[in-house]
Amino acid sequence: MRFKANDLLTEQIAQHLGNQIILGVMQPGERIQELRIASELDVSRGSVREALLILQRRHLVCIYPRRGAMVASISARDVRDFFGLWFLLLETVVENMARQWQHDDLARFFELLGQLEHSRQNNDIQSFYQQGVEFLQALYGFADNHYIESTLRDLLPLTQRCLYAILRAGSPQLERTYAFLEDLLKTIIARDTARLKEMVGQFGADYGRLAAASAEALEGVA
């Protein structure tokens, strides 16, 4: 059996390139030049190629025979379909948390909500985005289902890409997203699973419509 010594390096390269895609530095449809990236990062071309395979599994890169790798395109339909699945999984997670949370479980969420509020007031999209992702990751820990949690974490890069594209629309989307997370936490604390199902479904539908109405913008900045 052959063991790879560069697995950590490969993941670091994947995270670096993934962040560039999520933040729009690398645009949809852009060809990814392995040699240039290997030179810029001072790594082997093989490590870059393996990192691109990771990003392909994360739905951020498409690899074509004889054409190489390109940044995956993202359309309004793609985002709407993705949210259709993601919000169904999120609904299961938050309902489970509402049934099972203990007092010590809430401190991290209150801390993040305070940080989100500060970023919202300052219209700091980058910080709001990062804190929002941390909030979601904290929620995922309450899935109480290995397959759901694993799927959500596998989908996290695509979640980040969609979330950042929407937040870049400006302060109205920061306000909207903060209000949802604040109400979500209050409803979890109240253990109101019926209300959670309703509000997650409604917010998911609203985000899907936003994506459909903003297809050109989403494709341009995602």
Rosetta silent file (secondary structure, phi, psi, omega in degrees, C-alpha in Angstrom):
SEQUENCE: MRFKANDLLTEQIAQHLGNQIILGVMQPGERIQELRIASELDVSRGSVREALLILQRRHLVCIYPRRGAMVASISARDVRDFFGLWFLLLETVVENMARQWQHDDLARFFELLGQLEHSRQNNDIQSFYQQGVEFLQALYGFADNHYIESTLRDLLPLTQRCLYAILRAGSPQLERTYAFLEDLLKTIIARDTARLKEMVGQFGADYGRLAAASAEALEGVA
SCORE:     score description
SCORE:     0.000 S_00000001
   1 L     0.000  137.292 -179.226    0.000    0.000    0.000 S_00000001
   2 L  -104.788  126.663  178.938    1.272    3.459   -0.916 S_00000001
   3 L  -101.325  143.691 -179.065    0.707    6.332    1.495 S_00000001
   4 L   -95.782  128.778 -178.990    0.669    9.948    0.340 S_00000001
   5 L   -85.557  -11.216 -171.860    2.850   12.356    2.256 S_00000001
   6 L  -111.054   22.401 -178.889    1.265   15.466    0.764 S_00000001
   7 H   -60.127  -42.426 -179.712   -2.385   15.028    1.688 S_00000001
   8 H   -64.354  -42.128  178.371   -2.294   18.051    4.030 S_00000001
   9 H   -62.046  -43.359  179.538   -0.604   20.166    1.359 S_00000001
  10 H   -59.913  -42.595  178.680   -3.185   19.095   -1.210 S_00000001
  11 H   -65.850  -37.267  178.155   -6.016   20.131    1.107 S_00000001
  12 H   -64.620  -40.387  177.448   -4.348   23.493    1.735 S_00000001
  13 H   -64.804  -42.722  179.570   -4.106   24.096   -2.010 S_00000001
  14 H   -61.617  -42.019  179.771   -7.749   23.080   -2.439 S_00000001
  15 H   -66.409  -39.929  178.832   -8.831   25.489    0.293 S_00000001
  16 H   -61.861  -50.544 -179.627   -6.781   28.316   -1.222 S_00000001
  17 H   -67.833  -37.785  178.690   -8.231   27.834   -4.702 S_00000001
  18 H   -61.179  -41.496  178.264  -11.689   27.199   -3.301 S_00000001
  19 H   -64.042  -37.143  178.089  -11.647   30.527   -1.461 S_00000001
  20 H   -65.197  -36.056  177.493  -10.649   32.309   -4.659 S_00000001
  21 H   -70.314  -46.776 -178.319  -13.625   30.757   -6.429 S_00000001
  22 H   -59.987  -41.452 -176.138  -16.039   31.504   -3.576 S_00000001
  23 L   -85.096   -0.521  176.145  -14.940   35.146   -3.343 S_00000001
  24 L    83.509    7.836  175.676  -15.122   35.648   -7.105 S_00000001
  25 L   -65.888  -40.216  173.154  -11.387   36.141   -7.678 S_00000001
  26 L  -103.460  124.081 -170.132  -11.588   33.220  -10.100 S_00000001
  27 L   -90.564  153.679  176.037  -14.633   33.616  -12.333 S_00000001
  28 L   -54.862  133.779 -179.942  -17.106   30.971  -13.588 S_00000001
  29 L    85.939   -7.370 -179.393  -15.817   29.377  -16.762 S_00000001
  30 L   -70.730  133.729  177.530  -12.236   30.534  -16.161 S_00000001
  31 E   -74.971  137.462 -178.739   -9.614   27.986  -17.132 S_00000001
  32 E   -98.499  116.049 -175.613   -7.367   26.930  -14.261 S_00000001
  33 L   -90.936  105.316 -174.242   -3.731   26.863  -15.304 S_00000001
  34 H   -59.963  -44.819 -176.703   -2.009   24.157  -13.300 S_00000001
  35 H   -64.023  -41.930  179.926    1.547   25.223  -14.145 S_00000001
  36 H   -64.184  -43.897 -179.446    0.952   28.859  -13.205 S_00000001
  37 H   -65.689  -42.605  178.733   -0.659   27.905   -9.892 S_00000001
  38 H   -59.350  -39.900  179.895    2.101   25.415   -9.109 S_00000001
  39 H   -69.591  -43.792 -178.193    4.676   28.136   -9.745 S_00000001
  40 H   -63.951  -38.322 -176.805    2.828   30.784   -7.713 S_00000001
  41 H   -93.340   -4.843 -178.926    2.358   28.458   -4.732 S_00000001
  42 L    57.318   50.408  177.501    5.758   26.783   -5.118 S_00000001
  43 L  -131.360  172.547 -179.731    4.242   23.298   -5.169 S_00000001
  44 L   -78.364  155.431  176.868    4.285   20.425   -7.625 S_00000001
  45 H   -64.454  -32.695  178.117    1.877   20.242  -10.532 S_00000001
  46 H   -62.669  -39.021  178.335    0.737   16.855   -9.204 S_00000001
  47 H   -65.660  -38.733  177.553   -0.336   18.459   -5.911 S_00000001
  48 H   -64.655  -42.931 -179.056   -2.325   21.072   -7.822 S_00000001
  49 H   -62.339  -41.384  178.432   -3.968   18.369   -9.924 S_00000001
  50 H   -67.529  -35.989  176.859   -5.005   16.424   -6.819 S_00000001
  51 H   -63.820  -36.945  178.730   -6.349   19.622   -5.254 S_00000001
  52 H   -67.317  -32.803  175.495   -8.475   20.189   -8.361 S_00000001
  53 H   -65.291  -37.612  175.806   -9.952   16.713   -7.975 S_00000001
  54 H   -62.775  -44.994 -178.682  -10.973   17.658   -4.435 S_00000001
  55 H   -67.630  -28.613  174.985  -12.601   20.844   -5.728 S_00000001
  56 H   -65.006  -42.139  177.713  -14.423   18.860   -8.388 S_00000001
  57 H   -65.863  -24.223  179.966  -16.008   16.744   -5.643 S_00000001
  58 L   -92.883    8.314  174.195  -16.978   19.988   -3.899 S_00000001
  59 L    67.614   24.240  178.500  -18.770   21.264   -7.024 S_00000001
  60 L  -104.106  -17.908 -176.396  -16.426   24.224   -7.475 S_00000001
  61 E  -135.228  144.436  171.362  -14.434   22.931  -10.447 S_00000001
  62 E  -114.600  135.836  179.968  -15.230   20.983  -13.602 S_00000001
  63 E  -116.673  124.662 -176.528  -12.526   18.844  -15.211 S_00000001
  64 E  -116.241  140.861  176.477  -12.828   18.014  -18.903 S_00000001
  65 L   -58.862  132.821  177.263  -10.778   15.524  -20.957 S_00000001
  66 L    65.542   -2.792  178.298   -8.135   17.308  -23.053 S_00000001
  67 L  -113.933  -18.427  179.183   -9.429   20.699  -21.850 S_00000001
  68 E    84.435 -159.633 -174.476   -8.312   20.633  -18.260 S_00000001
  69 E   -99.627  143.787  176.087  -10.016   22.233  -15.259 S_00000001
  70 E  -135.278  152.520  174.172  -12.342   25.208  -15.250 S_00000001
  71 E   -64.613  128.689 -177.739  -14.175   27.085  -12.528 S_00000001
  72 L   -64.001  136.086  173.955  -17.677   25.597  -12.401 S_00000001
  73 L   -72.800  157.733  178.234  -20.422   27.847  -13.687 S_00000001
  74 L  -141.639  116.922 -177.999  -23.330   28.598  -11.385 S_00000001
  75 L  -104.733  171.697  176.325  -26.732   29.613  -12.700 S_00000001
  76 H   -59.978  -37.838  178.680  -29.916   30.675  -10.968 S_00000001
  77 H   -64.847  -41.818  178.077  -31.284   27.185  -11.572 S_00000001
  78 H   -57.883  -46.743 -177.337  -28.197   25.639   -9.985 S_00000001
  79 H   -67.333  -42.288  179.955  -28.592   27.808   -6.889 S_00000001
  80 H   -62.944  -43.526  178.357  -32.325   27.225   -6.645 S_00000001
  81 H   -64.733  -40.486  179.104  -31.880   23.451   -6.934 S_00000001
  82 H   -62.699  -47.809 -179.524  -29.070   23.513   -4.398 S_00000001
  83 H   -62.901  -32.903  177.570  -31.087   25.502   -1.884 S_00000001
  84 H   -56.590  -42.160  177.457  -33.990   23.109   -2.361 S_00000001
  85 H   -75.706  -46.240 -172.357  -31.808   20.302   -0.990 S_00000001
  86 H   -63.117  -42.916 -179.189  -29.829   22.357    1.512 S_00000001
  87 H   -70.221  -28.695  173.437  -32.801   23.869    3.304 S_00000001
  88 H   -63.469  -44.257  178.684  -34.436   20.445    3.619 S_00000001
  89 H   -67.534  -41.485  179.841  -31.324   19.182    5.391 S_00000001
  90 H   -62.308  -38.219  178.511  -31.047   22.346    7.480 S_00000001
  91 H   -58.682  -42.581  178.978  -34.656   21.954    8.581 S_00000001
  92 H   -63.147  -41.291 -177.804  -33.866   18.499    9.967 S_00000001
  93 H   -65.588  -48.599 -174.993  -30.824   19.828   11.834 S_00000001
  94 H   -70.976  -32.695  175.658  -32.519   22.783   13.507 S_00000001
  95 H   -66.032  -38.770  178.319  -35.565   20.737   14.498 S_00000001
  96 H   -66.574  -39.991  178.334  -33.261   18.195   16.091 S_00000001
  97 H   -63.884  -40.213  179.809  -31.364   20.940   17.931 S_00000001
  98 H   -59.752  -34.705 -178.926  -34.652   22.396   19.204 S_00000001
  99 H   -78.502  -27.677 -166.967  -35.527   19.047   20.749 S_00000001
 100 H  -117.640   -8.965 -172.505  -32.131   18.295   22.268 S_00000001
 101 L   -61.194  147.110  171.581  -30.218   21.496   23.140 S_00000001
 102 L  -116.305  165.069 -172.497  -28.851   21.994   26.646 S_00000001
 103 H   -57.161  -39.433 -178.846  -27.889   25.340   28.173 S_00000001
 104 H   -66.312  -16.816 -177.351  -24.167   24.941   27.496 S_00000001
 105 H   -75.679  -17.204 -168.761  -24.930   24.457   23.803 S_00000001
 106 L   -91.835  -18.558 -172.717  -26.144   28.037   23.269 S_00000001
 107 H   -57.001  -45.749 -177.748  -23.125   30.132   24.278 S_00000001
 108 H   -63.670  -35.823 -179.208  -21.331   29.843   20.940 S_00000001
 109 H   -70.236  -39.583  176.513  -24.475   30.821   19.023 S_00000001
 110 H   -64.061  -40.381  178.845  -25.043   33.926   21.147 S_00000001
 111 H   -61.101  -47.628 -179.174  -21.396   34.890   20.640 S_00000001
 112 H   -66.759  -37.076  179.238  -21.653   34.503   16.859 S_00000001
 113 H   -64.078  -38.029  175.994  -24.957   36.352   16.724 S_00000001
 114 H   -63.689  -40.736  177.848  -23.328   39.290   18.510 S_00000001
 115 H   -66.064  -40.266  178.105  -20.488   39.276   15.984 S_00000001
 116 H   -62.934  -40.473  178.535  -22.960   39.103   13.100 S_00000001
 117 H   -61.656  -43.091  179.162  -24.853   42.074   14.514 S_00000001
 118 H   -63.081  -44.776  179.893  -21.651   44.115   14.711 S_00000001
 119 H   -66.231  -37.247  178.306  -20.710   43.222   11.127 S_00000001
 120 H   -63.838  -45.109 -179.216  -24.228   44.008    9.927 S_00000001
 121 H   -62.570  -31.859 -179.233  -24.183   47.440   11.545 S_00000001
 122 L   -94.538    5.333 -178.855  -20.844   48.182    9.872 S_00000001
 123 L    51.627   39.482 -179.228  -21.941   46.710    6.539 S_00000001
 124 L   -91.968   89.742 -174.070  -18.863   44.462    6.725 S_00000001
 125 H   -62.589  -43.228 -176.358  -19.829   41.815    4.181 S_00000001
 126 H   -61.923  -47.674 -179.681  -16.623   39.798    4.469 S_00000001
 127 H   -67.291  -40.872  179.277  -16.810   39.430    8.254 S_00000001
 128 H   -60.115  -42.936  178.726  -20.562   38.798    8.162 S_00000001
 129 H   -60.868  -48.522 -178.114  -20.018   36.052    5.602 S_00000001
 130 H   -63.226  -42.201  179.605  -17.281   34.365    7.655 S_00000001
 131 H   -69.165  -34.687  176.445  -19.303   34.528   10.870 S_00000001
 132 H   -63.504  -40.219  177.501  -22.370   33.229    9.060 S_00000001
 133 H   -64.699  -40.891  177.085  -20.426   30.217    7.856 S_00000001
 134 H   -62.611  -38.752  178.020  -19.231   29.573   11.430 S_00000001
 135 H   -61.094  -45.135  179.651  -22.842   29.791   12.619 S_00000001
 136 H   -64.247  -44.238 -179.881  -23.881   27.171   10.066 S_00000001
 137 H   -61.256  -37.415  177.153  -20.984   24.879   10.953 S_00000001
 138 H   -64.977  -39.087  177.079  -21.974   25.085   14.616 S_00000001
 139 H   -61.962  -40.908 -175.697  -25.532   24.117   13.662 S_00000001
 140 H   -57.980  -27.389  179.591  -24.306   21.112   11.688 S_00000001
 141 L   -65.314  -11.592 -179.683  -22.963   19.591   14.887 S_00000001
 142 L  -102.484   14.435 -179.197  -26.547   19.015   16.009 S_00000001
 143 L   -60.944  -36.493 -177.908  -27.537   16.874   13.026 S_00000001
 144 L    56.098   28.249  178.997  -27.417   13.727   15.191 S_00000001
 145 L  -152.840  114.164 -174.037  -27.196   11.835   11.913 S_00000001
 146 H   -57.783  -39.961 -174.783  -23.842   10.936   10.411 S_00000001
 147 H   -73.181  -39.261  177.779  -25.073   10.983    6.832 S_00000001
 148 H   -66.353  -47.183 -179.625  -26.867   14.325    7.075 S_00000001
 149 H   -61.978  -42.907  179.403  -23.921   15.989    8.803 S_00000001
 150 H   -62.546  -41.790  179.425  -21.461   14.508    6.302 S_00000001
 151 H   -64.494  -43.853  179.412  -23.569   15.668    3.366 S_00000001
 152 H   -62.465  -40.337 -179.732  -23.885   19.194    4.769 S_00000001
 153 H   -71.488  -33.913  175.474  -20.147   19.442    5.336 S_00000001
 154 H   -65.431  -33.482 -178.937  -19.448   18.117    1.830 S_00000001
 155 L   -85.644   -2.137 -174.198  -21.769   20.799    0.473 S_00000001
 156 H   -57.357  -44.443  179.283  -20.192   23.560    2.574 S_00000001
 157 H   -59.580  -40.312  177.512  -17.993   25.024   -0.221 S_00000001
 158 H   -68.548  -36.415  174.866  -21.003   25.329   -2.515 S_00000001
 159 H   -59.493  -45.707  179.834  -22.990   26.800    0.394 S_00000001
 160 H   -61.607  -41.906 -178.646  -20.255   29.375    0.887 S_00000001
 161 H   -63.052  -45.911 -179.687  -20.229   30.241   -2.795 S_00000001
 162 H   -67.340  -43.286 -178.518  -23.989   30.784   -2.944 S_00000001
 163 H   -62.491  -45.523 -177.815  -24.096   32.663    0.360 S_00000001
 164 H   -65.502  -39.548  178.885  -21.297   35.050   -0.577 S_00000001
 165 H   -60.234  -41.608 -179.072  -22.839   35.767   -3.968 S_00000001
 166 H   -72.196  -42.776 -178.773  -26.128   36.735   -2.329 S_00000001
 167 H   -64.130  -28.082  179.437  -24.558   38.770    0.497 S_00000001
 168 L   -67.548   -9.263  174.897  -22.622   40.810   -2.025 S_00000001
 169 L   -66.765  -15.744  173.177  -25.952   42.300   -3.103 S_00000001
 170 L   116.791 -168.846 -172.098  -25.450   44.618   -0.127 S_00000001
 171 H   -57.426  -34.238  178.807  -26.943   45.630    3.186 S_00000001
 172 H   -58.527  -36.111  179.537  -30.542   44.499    2.450 S_00000001
 173 H   -76.830  -29.934  172.715  -29.333   40.900    2.237 S_00000001
 174 H   -64.698  -44.365  179.025  -27.251   41.267    5.387 S_00000001
 175 H   -60.489  -46.963 -176.892  -30.349   42.570    7.174 S_00000001
 176 H   -62.538  -45.616 -176.951  -32.488   39.766    5.792 S_00000001
 177 H   -69.850  -40.731  178.538  -30.007   37.021    6.660 S_00000001
 178 H   -62.603  -44.869 -179.482  -29.304   38.379   10.156 S_00000001
 179 H   -59.598  -39.082  178.596  -33.022   38.613   10.927 S_00000001
 180 H   -64.767  -47.066 -178.200  -33.457   34.999    9.844 S_00000001
 181 H   -65.733  -37.991  177.999  -30.593   33.712   11.998 S_00000001
 182 H   -64.467  -46.565  178.608  -31.769   35.725   14.995 S_00000001
 183 H   -66.485  -35.157  179.120  -35.333   34.405   14.659 S_00000001
 184 H   -60.734  -47.366 -178.988  -33.996   30.916   14.017 S_00000001
 185 H   -64.704  -41.247  178.179  -32.075   30.891   17.294 S_00000001
 186 H   -61.372  -40.546 -178.018  -35.047   32.262   19.234 S_00000001
 187 H   -72.456  -34.199  174.187  -37.314   29.596   17.773 S_00000001
 188 H   -62.597  -45.610 -179.639  -34.791   26.846   18.532 S_00000001
 189 H   -61.241  -37.249  178.917  -34.619   28.047   22.142 S_00000001
 190 L   -74.690   -7.764 -178.457  -38.430   27.965   22.309 S_00000001
 191 L    57.281   35.423 -178.490  -38.289   24.373   20.989 S_00000001
 192 L   -94.077   83.323 -174.983  -41.017   25.297   18.493 S_00000001
 193 H   -67.479  -31.544  178.913  -40.380   22.691   15.792 S_00000001
 194 H   -65.534  -43.926  178.021  -43.559   23.518   13.885 S_00000001
 195 H   -66.340  -38.872  177.909  -42.528   27.162   13.553 S_00000001
 196 H   -58.524  -46.339  179.462  -38.988   26.125   12.565 S_00000001
 197 H   -58.256  -42.874 -178.890  -40.304   24.026    9.702 S_00000001
 198 H   -66.561  -48.625 -174.254  -42.408   26.931    8.482 S_00000001
 199 H   -71.962  -35.846  177.466  -39.733   29.619    8.724 S_00000001
 200 H   -67.106  -41.084  178.344  -36.928   27.541    7.194 S_00000001
 201 H   -62.936  -41.895 -179.118  -39.172   26.580    4.298 S_00000001
 202 H   -68.168  -44.132 -179.867  -40.211   30.187    3.689 S_00000001
 203 H   -65.104  -39.699  177.513  -36.684   31.560    3.904 S_00000001
 204 H   -61.696  -41.617  178.214  -35.434   28.829    1.572 S_00000001
 205 H   -64.962  -40.042  179.275  -38.129   29.700   -0.972 S_00000001
 206 H   -63.773  -43.717  178.849  -37.247   33.406   -0.720 S_00000001
 207 H   -65.071  -37.252  177.560  -33.556   32.720   -1.293 S_00000001
 208 H   -62.853  -42.078  178.099  -34.424   30.509   -4.250 S_00000001
 209 H   -66.693  -38.441  177.128  -36.476   33.304   -5.818 S_00000001
 210 H   -59.944  -43.492  179.835  -33.681   35.766   -5.143 S_00000001
 211 H   -63.678  -42.918 -179.286  -31.250   33.494   -6.975 S_00000001
 212 H   -64.214  -38.581 -178.504  -33.601   33.091   -9.927 S_00000001
 213 H   -76.775  -17.436 -175.188  -34.147   36.850  -10.181 S_00000001
 214 L  -117.665   33.317 -174.077  -30.398   37.579   -9.890 S_00000001
 215 H   -56.976  -45.129 -177.965  -28.986   34.965  -12.256 S_00000001
 216 H   -64.487  -42.642  179.671  -26.723   37.341  -14.125 S_00000001
 217 H   -66.381  -42.530 -179.383  -25.342   38.868  -10.948 S_00000001
 218 H   -62.981  -41.509  179.736  -24.812   35.493   -9.304 S_00000001
 219 H   -68.619  -28.252 -178.011  -22.936   34.141  -12.318 S_00000001
 220 H   -79.985  -27.985 -174.597  -20.813   37.258  -12.419 S_00000001
 221 H  -114.155  -10.964 -175.561  -19.681   37.301   -8.790 S_00000001
 222 L   -75.920    0.000    0.000  -19.866   33.676   -7.644 S_00000001
